[in-house]
């Protein structure tokens, strides 16, 4: 698989280790840096990995910073990116199954190597479930002016918006919706 990687100075050591591991596994890796501890700004690395994935140059992206949070926020600014900051395997599985995450954000400071290996394995091997989940994932990219107006109006009226899962999608048992 073609995978883009990026990290700031608080994530580059783990990022380098991940690059090596993925290459050893036969993946085609694009390493956007950074490659040493000179302080850099995590948004730039979130953006570049995000754009590589959104444009189709890479199938998946992995970003790393100290906490995972800032670089995830940056990657999610790129239209087409669904980046999940993940810390344990089930949330990683769900990020793929329900949210079709195409980028994950990892923390060098908070997550150990063995767990990171598991998270990456789950991220790269779990398929998305599609169906009703795809219908919701599509909405993540529909938040333009019209949707914003509806949402602001709903807040003003003290209501939720009128969005409803269509009956053909909502036929599964409630707990799996
Ligand atoms: C850098 O010190 C740190 O702020 C950054 O790596 C990240 O954790 C931000 O969210």
Short mmCIF file of C-alpha atoms and ligand atoms in Angstrom, two decimals:
data_model
loop_
_atom_site.label_atom_id
_atom_site.label_comp_id
_atom_site.label_asym_id
_atom_site.label_seq_id
_atom_site.Cartn_x
_atom_site.Cartn_y
_atom_site.Cartn_z
CA UNK A 1 0.00 0.00 0.00
CA UNK A 2 1.17 3.56 -0.66
CA UNK A 3 1.33 5.38 2.68
CA UNK A 4 2.29 9.01 3.42
CA UNK A 5 3.94 9.84 6.75
CA UNK A 6 4.71 13.08 8.52
CA UNK A 7 5.62 14.23 12.01
CA UNK A 8 6.86 17.23 13.94
CA UNK A 9 9.95 17.31 16.17
CA UNK A 10 7.97 15.61 18.98
CA UNK A 11 7.03 12.71 16.72
CA UNK A 12 9.88 12.20 14.28
CA UNK A 13 11.63 9.38 16.14
CA UNK A 14 8.54 7.19 16.13
CA UNK A 15 7.72 8.32 12.59
CA UNK A 16 11.17 7.19 11.41
CA UNK A 17 10.65 3.83 13.12
CA UNK A 18 7.25 3.45 11.48
CA UNK A 19 8.71 4.33 8.07
CA UNK A 20 11.31 1.59 8.50
CA UNK A 21 8.75 -0.94 9.71
CA UNK A 22 6.37 -0.25 6.81
CA UNK A 23 9.19 -0.44 4.25
CA UNK A 24 10.30 -3.76 5.75
CA UNK A 25 6.71 -4.96 5.33
CA UNK A 26 6.86 -4.04 1.63
CA UNK A 27 4.75 -0.87 1.70
CA UNK A 28 5.53 2.06 -0.55
CA UNK A 29 6.21 4.92 1.88
CA UNK A 30 6.39 8.66 1.23
CA UNK A 31 8.22 10.29 4.14
CA UNK A 32 7.50 14.02 4.39
CA UNK A 33 9.69 14.51 7.49
CA UNK A 34 10.57 16.09 9.78
CA UNK A 35 13.75 14.14 10.36
CA UNK A 36 15.40 15.70 13.39
CA UNK A 37 14.59 17.47 16.66
CA UNK A 38 14.78 21.02 15.32
CA UNK A 39 11.44 22.56 16.34
CA UNK A 40 8.94 22.72 13.49
CA UNK A 41 5.22 23.48 13.27
CA UNK A 42 2.99 20.40 13.29
CA UNK A 43 0.25 21.95 11.09
CA UNK A 44 2.56 21.95 8.06
CA UNK A 45 3.12 18.21 8.38
CA UNK A 46 -0.55 17.49 8.92
CA UNK A 47 -1.39 19.48 5.79
CA UNK A 48 1.15 17.81 3.53
CA UNK A 49 0.17 14.28 4.52
CA UNK A 50 -3.50 15.24 4.26
CA UNK A 51 -3.06 16.61 0.76
CA UNK A 52 -1.10 13.53 -0.35
CA UNK A 53 -4.01 11.34 0.74
CA UNK A 54 -6.81 13.63 -0.49
CA UNK A 55 -5.16 13.92 -3.92
CA UNK A 56 -4.71 10.16 -4.24
CA UNK A 57 -0.91 10.23 -4.23
CA UNK A 58 -1.12 8.03 -1.15
CA UNK A 59 -3.87 5.60 -0.15
CA UNK A 60 -3.44 6.21 3.59
CA UNK A 61 -1.63 8.63 5.85
CA UNK A 62 -0.03 8.40 9.27
CA UNK A 63 0.88 11.53 11.21
CA UNK A 64 2.70 11.75 14.53
CA UNK A 65 3.18 14.56 17.03
CA UNK A 66 3.70 14.72 20.79
CA UNK A 67 0.06 14.13 21.68
CA UNK A 68 -1.41 13.25 18.24
CA UNK A 69 -3.96 16.03 18.67
CA UNK A 70 -2.54 19.07 16.91
CA UNK A 71 -1.40 17.19 13.85
CA UNK A 72 -4.81 15.44 13.63
CA UNK A 73 -6.57 18.81 13.74
CA UNK A 74 -4.32 20.04 10.93
CA UNK A 75 -4.84 16.97 8.73
CA UNK A 76 -8.61 17.27 9.15
CA UNK A 77 -8.53 20.76 7.65
CA UNK A 78 -7.75 19.21 4.27
CA UNK A 79 -10.97 18.48 2.34
CA UNK A 80 -11.27 14.74 1.80
CA UNK A 81 -9.29 13.78 4.89
CA UNK A 82 -10.83 11.80 7.73
CA UNK A 83 -8.12 11.71 10.35
CA UNK A 84 -8.64 9.87 13.65
CA UNK A 85 -6.33 10.35 16.63
CA UNK A 86 -6.17 6.81 18.00
CA UNK A 87 -4.87 5.28 21.20
CA UNK A 88 -6.20 1.74 21.32
CA UNK A 89 -7.13 -1.01 18.84
CA UNK A 90 -10.93 -0.96 19.04
CA UNK A 91 -11.17 2.76 18.38
CA UNK A 92 -8.82 2.27 15.44
CA UNK A 93 -11.01 -0.55 14.10
CA UNK A 94 -14.11 1.62 14.47
CA UNK A 95 -12.35 4.56 12.83
CA UNK A 96 -11.97 2.35 9.76
CA UNK A 97 -15.31 0.48 9.93
CA UNK A 98 -17.63 3.38 10.71
CA UNK A 99 -15.68 6.50 9.72
CA UNK A 100 -13.58 5.23 6.82
CA UNK A 101 -10.57 7.01 8.35
CA UNK A 102 -7.92 7.54 5.70
CA UNK A 103 -5.35 9.05 8.07
CA UNK A 104 -4.50 8.21 11.69
CA UNK A 105 -2.70 10.45 14.13
CA UNK A 106 -0.40 8.85 16.71
CA UNK A 107 1.26 10.13 19.86
CA UNK A 108 4.98 9.66 20.43
CA UNK A 109 4.78 10.86 24.03
CA UNK A 110 1.74 8.89 25.22
CA UNK A 111 1.71 5.58 23.32
CA UNK A 112 4.30 2.80 23.52
CA UNK A 113 5.84 1.10 20.50
CA UNK A 114 4.01 -2.23 20.81
CA UNK A 115 0.64 -0.50 20.93
CA UNK A 116 1.60 1.71 17.98
CA UNK A 117 2.45 -1.39 15.95
CA UNK A 118 -0.99 -2.85 16.74
CA UNK A 119 -2.78 0.39 15.88
CA UNK A 120 -1.03 0.62 12.53
CA UNK A 121 -1.77 -3.01 11.73
CA UNK A 122 -5.48 -2.51 12.51
CA UNK A 123 -5.56 0.73 10.50
CA UNK A 124 -4.05 -0.88 7.42
CA UNK A 125 -6.05 -4.12 7.48
CA UNK A 126 -9.58 -3.17 8.57
CA UNK A 127 -12.07 -2.47 5.77
CA UNK A 128 -14.78 0.16 6.05
CA UNK A 129 -18.32 -1.17 6.48
CA UNK A 130 -19.95 1.28 4.06
CA UNK A 131 -23.78 1.29 3.89
CA UNK A 132 -25.34 3.57 6.48
CA UNK A 133 -21.84 4.53 7.64
CA UNK A 134 -20.94 5.76 4.16
CA UNK A 135 -24.07 7.89 4.15
CA UNK A 136 -22.84 9.59 7.33
CA UNK A 137 -19.25 9.86 6.19
CA UNK A 138 -20.48 11.73 3.11
CA UNK A 139 -22.09 14.30 5.40
CA UNK A 140 -18.69 15.12 6.85
CA UNK A 141 -17.88 16.84 3.58
CA UNK A 142 -21.19 18.57 3.08
CA UNK A 143 -20.73 21.23 5.70
CA UNK A 144 -20.95 24.21 3.37
CA UNK A 145 -22.97 27.41 3.64
CA UNK A 146 -26.40 25.76 3.37
CA UNK A 147 -25.72 23.19 6.10
CA UNK A 148 -24.19 25.88 8.28
CA UNK A 149 -27.26 28.06 7.93
CA UNK A 150 -29.52 25.14 8.92
CA UNK A 151 -27.33 24.33 11.90
CA UNK A 152 -27.20 27.93 13.13
CA UNK A 153 -30.97 28.17 12.74
CA UNK A 154 -31.39 24.95 14.74
CA UNK A 155 -29.27 26.41 17.53
CA UNK A 156 -31.32 29.59 17.47
CA UNK A 157 -34.53 27.54 17.75
CA UNK A 158 -33.12 25.27 20.43
CA UNK A 159 -33.51 22.22 18.17
CA UNK A 160 -31.35 19.73 16.42
CA UNK A 161 -31.28 20.02 12.64
CA UNK A 162 -33.88 18.14 10.63
CA UNK A 163 -31.33 15.60 9.41
CA UNK A 164 -32.74 12.08 9.62
CA UNK A 165 -31.37 8.72 8.62
CA UNK A 166 -33.43 7.58 5.61
CA UNK A 167 -35.72 4.60 6.41
CA UNK A 168 -33.90 2.25 4.00
CA UNK A 169 -30.67 2.88 5.88
CA UNK A 170 -32.24 2.90 9.35
CA UNK A 171 -33.56 -0.66 9.21
CA UNK A 172 -30.68 -2.20 11.22
CA UNK A 173 -31.12 -2.82 15.00
CA UNK A 174 -30.75 0.42 16.96
CA UNK A 175 -27.55 -0.56 18.77
CA UNK A 176 -25.69 -1.01 15.50
CA UNK A 177 -26.87 2.28 13.98
C1 LIG B 1 5.17 20.06 20.48
O1 LIG B 1 5.74 20.40 21.70
C2 LIG B 1 3.73 19.62 20.70
O2 LIG B 1 2.95 20.73 21.07
C3 LIG B 1 3.16 18.96 19.47
O3 LIG B 1 3.95 17.89 19.10
C4 LIG B 1 1.77 18.36 19.61
O4 LIG B 1 1.66 17.55 20.72
C5 LIG B 1 0.67 19.31 19.46
O5 LIG B 1 -0.52 18.97 19.47
#
